[in-house]
XYZ file of C-alpha atoms in Angstrom:
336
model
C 74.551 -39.075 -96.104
C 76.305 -37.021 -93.095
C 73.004 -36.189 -91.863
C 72.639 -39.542 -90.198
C 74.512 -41.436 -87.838
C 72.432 -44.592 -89.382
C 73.004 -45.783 -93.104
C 69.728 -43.575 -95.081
C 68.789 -47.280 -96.050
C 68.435 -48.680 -92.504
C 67.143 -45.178 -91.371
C 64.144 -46.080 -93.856
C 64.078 -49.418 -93.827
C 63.589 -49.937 -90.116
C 60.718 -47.709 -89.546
C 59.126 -48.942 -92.274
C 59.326 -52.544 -90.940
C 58.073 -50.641 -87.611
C 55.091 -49.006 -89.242
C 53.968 -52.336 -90.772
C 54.576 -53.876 -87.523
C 52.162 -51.127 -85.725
C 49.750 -51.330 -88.477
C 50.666 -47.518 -89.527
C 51.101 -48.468 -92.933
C 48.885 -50.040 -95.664
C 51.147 -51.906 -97.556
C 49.717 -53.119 -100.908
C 50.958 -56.188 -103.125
C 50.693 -56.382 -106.847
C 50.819 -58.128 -109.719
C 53.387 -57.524 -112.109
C 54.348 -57.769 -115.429
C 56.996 -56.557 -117.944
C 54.357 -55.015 -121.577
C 56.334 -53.668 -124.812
C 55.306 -50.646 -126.741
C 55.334 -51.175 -130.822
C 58.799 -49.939 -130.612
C 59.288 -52.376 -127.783
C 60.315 -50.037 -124.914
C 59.496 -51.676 -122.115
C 56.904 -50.985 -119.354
C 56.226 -52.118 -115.836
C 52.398 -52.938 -115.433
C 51.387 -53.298 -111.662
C 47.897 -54.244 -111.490
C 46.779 -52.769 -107.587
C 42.947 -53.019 -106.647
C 43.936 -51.209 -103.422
C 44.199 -48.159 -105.248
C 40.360 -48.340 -105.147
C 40.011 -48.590 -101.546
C 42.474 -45.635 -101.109
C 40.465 -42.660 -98.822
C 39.180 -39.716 -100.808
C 38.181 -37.076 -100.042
C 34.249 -36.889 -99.588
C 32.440 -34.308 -102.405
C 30.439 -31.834 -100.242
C 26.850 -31.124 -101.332
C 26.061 -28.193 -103.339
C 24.775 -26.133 -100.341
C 27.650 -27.105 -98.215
C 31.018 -25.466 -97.838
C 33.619 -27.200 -99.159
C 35.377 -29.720 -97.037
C 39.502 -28.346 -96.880
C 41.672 -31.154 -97.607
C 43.913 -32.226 -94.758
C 47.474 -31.583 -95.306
C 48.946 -34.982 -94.219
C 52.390 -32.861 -94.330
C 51.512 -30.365 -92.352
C 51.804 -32.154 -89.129
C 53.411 -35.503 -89.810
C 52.514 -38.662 -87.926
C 55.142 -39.158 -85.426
C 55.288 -43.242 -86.837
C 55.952 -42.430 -90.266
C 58.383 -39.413 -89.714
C 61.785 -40.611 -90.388
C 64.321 -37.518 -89.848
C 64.628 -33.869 -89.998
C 66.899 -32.244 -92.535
C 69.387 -30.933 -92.366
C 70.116 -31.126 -88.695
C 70.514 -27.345 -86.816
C 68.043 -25.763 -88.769
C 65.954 -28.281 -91.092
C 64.285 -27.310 -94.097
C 62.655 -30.452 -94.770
C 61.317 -33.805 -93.304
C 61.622 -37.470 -94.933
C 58.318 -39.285 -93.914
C 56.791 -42.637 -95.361
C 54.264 -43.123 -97.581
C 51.058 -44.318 -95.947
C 49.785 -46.430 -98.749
C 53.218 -47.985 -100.045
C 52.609 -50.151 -103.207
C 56.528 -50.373 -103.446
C 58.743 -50.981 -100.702
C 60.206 -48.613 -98.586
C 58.535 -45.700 -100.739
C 59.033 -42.140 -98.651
C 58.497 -38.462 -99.039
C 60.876 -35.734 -99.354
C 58.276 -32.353 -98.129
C 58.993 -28.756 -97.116
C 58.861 -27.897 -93.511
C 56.935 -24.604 -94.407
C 53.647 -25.110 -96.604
C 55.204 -24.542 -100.456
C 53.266 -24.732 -103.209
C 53.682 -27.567 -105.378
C 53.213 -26.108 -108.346
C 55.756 -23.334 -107.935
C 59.321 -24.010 -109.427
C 61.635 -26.216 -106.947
C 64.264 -24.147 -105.341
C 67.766 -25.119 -104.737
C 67.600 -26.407 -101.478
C 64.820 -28.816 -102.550
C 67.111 -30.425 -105.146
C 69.515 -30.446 -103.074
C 68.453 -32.216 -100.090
C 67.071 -34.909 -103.298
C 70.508 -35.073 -104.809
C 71.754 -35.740 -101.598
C 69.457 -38.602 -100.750
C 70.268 -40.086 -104.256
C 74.366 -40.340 -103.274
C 73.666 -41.437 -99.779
C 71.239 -44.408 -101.140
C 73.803 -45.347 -104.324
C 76.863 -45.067 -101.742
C 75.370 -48.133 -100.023
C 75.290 -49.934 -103.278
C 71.842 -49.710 -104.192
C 69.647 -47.133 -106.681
C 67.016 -44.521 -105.403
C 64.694 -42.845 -107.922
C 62.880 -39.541 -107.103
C 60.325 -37.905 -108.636
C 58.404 -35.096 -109.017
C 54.711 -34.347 -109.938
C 53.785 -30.300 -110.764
C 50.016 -29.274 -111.854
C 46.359 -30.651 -112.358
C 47.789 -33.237 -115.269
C 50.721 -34.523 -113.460
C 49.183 -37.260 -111.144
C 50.192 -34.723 -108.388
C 47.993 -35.989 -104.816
C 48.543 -32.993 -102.826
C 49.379 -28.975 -102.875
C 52.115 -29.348 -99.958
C 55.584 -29.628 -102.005
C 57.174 -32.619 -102.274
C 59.458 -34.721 -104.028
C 59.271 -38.834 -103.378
C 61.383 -41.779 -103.663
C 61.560 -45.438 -104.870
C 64.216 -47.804 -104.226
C 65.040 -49.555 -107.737
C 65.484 -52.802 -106.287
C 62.045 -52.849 -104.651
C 60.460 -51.824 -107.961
C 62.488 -54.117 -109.946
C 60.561 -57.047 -107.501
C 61.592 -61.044 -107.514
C 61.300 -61.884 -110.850
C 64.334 -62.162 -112.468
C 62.679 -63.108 -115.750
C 60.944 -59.747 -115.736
C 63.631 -57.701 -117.545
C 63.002 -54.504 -117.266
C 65.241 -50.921 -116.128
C 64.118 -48.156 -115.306
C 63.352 -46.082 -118.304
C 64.844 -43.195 -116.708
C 68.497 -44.780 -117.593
C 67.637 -45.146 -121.369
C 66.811 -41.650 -122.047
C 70.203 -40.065 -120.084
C 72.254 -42.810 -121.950
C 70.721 -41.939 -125.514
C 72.979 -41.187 -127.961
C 69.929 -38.768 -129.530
C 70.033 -34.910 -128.634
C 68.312 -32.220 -129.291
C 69.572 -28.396 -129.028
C 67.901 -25.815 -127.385
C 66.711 -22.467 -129.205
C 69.774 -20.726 -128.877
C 73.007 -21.537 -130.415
C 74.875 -21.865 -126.633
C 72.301 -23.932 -125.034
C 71.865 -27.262 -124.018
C 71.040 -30.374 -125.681
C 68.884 -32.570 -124.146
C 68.780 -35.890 -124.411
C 65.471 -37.537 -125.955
C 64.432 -40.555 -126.718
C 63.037 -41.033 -130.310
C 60.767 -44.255 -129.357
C 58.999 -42.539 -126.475
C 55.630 -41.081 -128.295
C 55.750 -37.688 -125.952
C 58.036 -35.144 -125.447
C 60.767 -35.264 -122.895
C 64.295 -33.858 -121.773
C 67.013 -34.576 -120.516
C 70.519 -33.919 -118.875
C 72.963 -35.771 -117.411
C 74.681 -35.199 -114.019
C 78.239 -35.642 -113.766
C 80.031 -37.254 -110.899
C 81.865 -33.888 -110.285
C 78.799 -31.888 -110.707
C 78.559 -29.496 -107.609
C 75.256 -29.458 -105.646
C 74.323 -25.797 -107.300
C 74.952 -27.033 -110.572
C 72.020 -29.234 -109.822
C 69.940 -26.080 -109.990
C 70.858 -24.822 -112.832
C 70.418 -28.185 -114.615
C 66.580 -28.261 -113.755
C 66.136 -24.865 -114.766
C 67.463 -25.430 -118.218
C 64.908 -28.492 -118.510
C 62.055 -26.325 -117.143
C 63.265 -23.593 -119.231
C 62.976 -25.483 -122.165
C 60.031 -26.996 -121.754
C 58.296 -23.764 -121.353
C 59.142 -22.890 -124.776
C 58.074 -26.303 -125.915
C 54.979 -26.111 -124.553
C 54.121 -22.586 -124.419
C 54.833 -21.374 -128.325
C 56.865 -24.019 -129.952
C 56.914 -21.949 -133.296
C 57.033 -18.796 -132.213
C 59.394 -18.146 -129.273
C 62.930 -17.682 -129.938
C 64.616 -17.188 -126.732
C 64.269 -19.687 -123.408
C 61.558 -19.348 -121.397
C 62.180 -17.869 -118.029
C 59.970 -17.262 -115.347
C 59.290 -17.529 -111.380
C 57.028 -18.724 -109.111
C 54.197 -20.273 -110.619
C 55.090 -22.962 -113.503
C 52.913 -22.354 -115.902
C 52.158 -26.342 -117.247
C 52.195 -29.760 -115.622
C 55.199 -31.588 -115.851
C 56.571 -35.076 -113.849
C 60.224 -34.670 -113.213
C 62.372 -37.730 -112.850
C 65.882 -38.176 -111.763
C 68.648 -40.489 -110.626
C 71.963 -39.704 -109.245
C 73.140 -39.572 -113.677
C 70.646 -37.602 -114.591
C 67.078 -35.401 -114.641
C 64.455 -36.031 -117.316
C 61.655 -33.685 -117.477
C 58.000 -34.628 -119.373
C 55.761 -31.850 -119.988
C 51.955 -33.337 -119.497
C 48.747 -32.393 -121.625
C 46.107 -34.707 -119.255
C 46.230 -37.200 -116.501
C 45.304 -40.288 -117.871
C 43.863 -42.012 -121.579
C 41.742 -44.597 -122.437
C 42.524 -48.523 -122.204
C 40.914 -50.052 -124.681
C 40.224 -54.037 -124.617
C 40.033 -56.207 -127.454
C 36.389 -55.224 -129.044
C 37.844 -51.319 -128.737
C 35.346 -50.630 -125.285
C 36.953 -48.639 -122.609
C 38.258 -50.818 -120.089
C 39.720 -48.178 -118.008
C 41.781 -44.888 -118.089
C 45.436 -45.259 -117.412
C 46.899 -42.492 -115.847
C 50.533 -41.643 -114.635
C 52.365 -39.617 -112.649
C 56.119 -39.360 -112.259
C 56.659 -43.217 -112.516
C 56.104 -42.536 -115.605
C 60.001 -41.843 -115.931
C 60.590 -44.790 -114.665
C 58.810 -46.527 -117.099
C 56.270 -47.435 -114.357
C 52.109 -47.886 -115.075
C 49.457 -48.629 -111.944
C 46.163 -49.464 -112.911
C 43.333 -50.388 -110.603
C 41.278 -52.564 -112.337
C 41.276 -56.463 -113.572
C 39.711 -54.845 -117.221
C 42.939 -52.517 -117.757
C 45.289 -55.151 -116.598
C 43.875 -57.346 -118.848
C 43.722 -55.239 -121.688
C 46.754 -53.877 -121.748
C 48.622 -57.314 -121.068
C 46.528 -58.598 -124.369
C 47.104 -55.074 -126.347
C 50.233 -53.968 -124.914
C 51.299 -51.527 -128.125
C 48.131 -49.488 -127.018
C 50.725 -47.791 -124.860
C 51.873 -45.978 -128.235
C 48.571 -44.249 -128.028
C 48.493 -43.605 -124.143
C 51.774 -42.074 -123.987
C 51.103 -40.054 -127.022
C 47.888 -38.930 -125.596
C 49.081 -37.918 -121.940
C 51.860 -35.677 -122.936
C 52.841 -33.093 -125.330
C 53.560 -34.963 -128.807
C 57.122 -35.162 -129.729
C 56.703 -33.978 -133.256
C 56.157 -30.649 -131.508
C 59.243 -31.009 -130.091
């Protein structure tokens, strides 16, 4: 990336090392294992306890006014800010996750307060597209991903996008096969056309219970073609979600998206996945709740956190429960 004189990998790297160093980070381990849905897709499960200890905000009591939620964007701690882009006039900042559960995890986030769940504009996806060449350049994979509205897993209103480097998430284990799921949706030979007789068709993949799109990016594709490619996804999930029957031209519309969604992409392609709720029940094996699993953009990843020793176990035991989970937490693809 010509932004930095240092490699984006060592730019990250090191002041990650420094913030564990200075005790600026909260670095969580895991457990991990590799489940299969009935179709045998397969899943990362990361069982992480620390997600319980993770600050929240405190309720307020009914006669009390509301407590505003600080922006941790807003003013960036000076020992997790990595670099200002692009240089002369930047746009954006690249800052580290405080609680990393995955190595090297940072933050993509717009200088000025934007809303996260407005559409992305072209400068966001392209500041991500270039962090996804400058990462692969150096021979390694970068994921980034997106979560937009109350069912996406989204944390905070401040936009931003956020990234995981594929060889942290794919850990030690070289028994654990697993890819990012990310790769077998853009490489599907499946498609599906869009309402109109000259648009798109998105790639889908028929073993993945909810509904999802994608396209592929080129390695010729221009920067502001990577616009236009997430508006076609967005454009068509609209439709999808908003009057699958009924409408017969794209959806198009600004500002405001008017659904959740997690977007997902890699340098070869964007995958969108229109959400319907947060999380769904884990169920152990005398069918009591154990848990709720819920997912944001990892999800595209093929990616699941869960908090407690009852989900992990449950869905280690009962891993084609996912079926239901994944049917549950999006839109279903027979819609579709």
């Amino acid at each position: 990336m010509q932004e930095h004189d240092v490699p984006l990998h060592d730019l990250v790297s090191r002041k990650y090392e420094a913030g564990i160093a200075a005790q600026k980070l909260s670095f969580s381990p895991t457990e991990l294992a590799i489940i299969h849905t009935a179709s045998s897709l397969p899943f990362q499960l990361r069982y992480c306890p620390s997600l319980n200890k993770k600050p929240v905000q405190k309720r307020a009591a009914s006669n009390e006014p509301v407590e505003k939620k600080v922006d941790p964007f807003a003013d960036p701690d000076p020992d997790l800010l990595i670099d200002k882009i692009p240089r002369g006039a930047p746009s954006h900042f690249l800052v580290l996750n405080k609680y990393p559960i995955i190595k090297n995890h940072f933050i993509l986030a717009t200088v000025i307060d934007k809303p996260q769940t407005y559409l992305l504009e072209l400068d966001d996806l392209l500041q991500t597209y270039k962090l996804l060449r400058s990462w692969s350049s150096e021979g390694r994979r970068l994921y980034a991903f997106f979560n937009s509205g109350p069912f996406s897993g989204a944390s905070q209103p401040h936009r931003h996008l956020q990234f995981l480097p594929v060889e942290s998430m794919d850990g030690d284990d070289s028994q654990l096969a697993w890819a990012p799921l990310i790769d077998s949706i853009i490489a599907s030979p499946v498609e599906k056309a869009g309402k109109l007789a000259h648009a798109a068709r998105f790639k889908v993949l028929p073993s993945l219970p909810c509904s999802h799109f994608g396209l592929p990016i080129s390695e010729d594709c221009s920067f502001g073609n990577i616009y236009h490619v997430y508006r076609r996804l967005i454009n068509h999930c609209g439709d999808q979600v908003q009057s699958p029957e009924t409408t017969n031209s794209p959806s198009s519309f600004d500002g405001p998206v008017p659904f959740s969604y997690n977007l997902g992409m890699v340098e070869g392609g964007m995958v969108i996945c229109p959400r319907s709720n947060e999380g769904a029940p884990t169920l152990d094996a005398n069918g009591t709740v154990a848990g709720t699993a819920c997912f944001n953009g990892t999800l595209l990843a093929g990616t699941l956190m869960v908090k407690n020793q009852e989900e992990w176990d449950a869905l280690k035991r009962n891993p084609t429960q996912m079926d239901d989970i994944l049917y549950s937490i999006g839109v279903p693809s027979t819609s579709s």
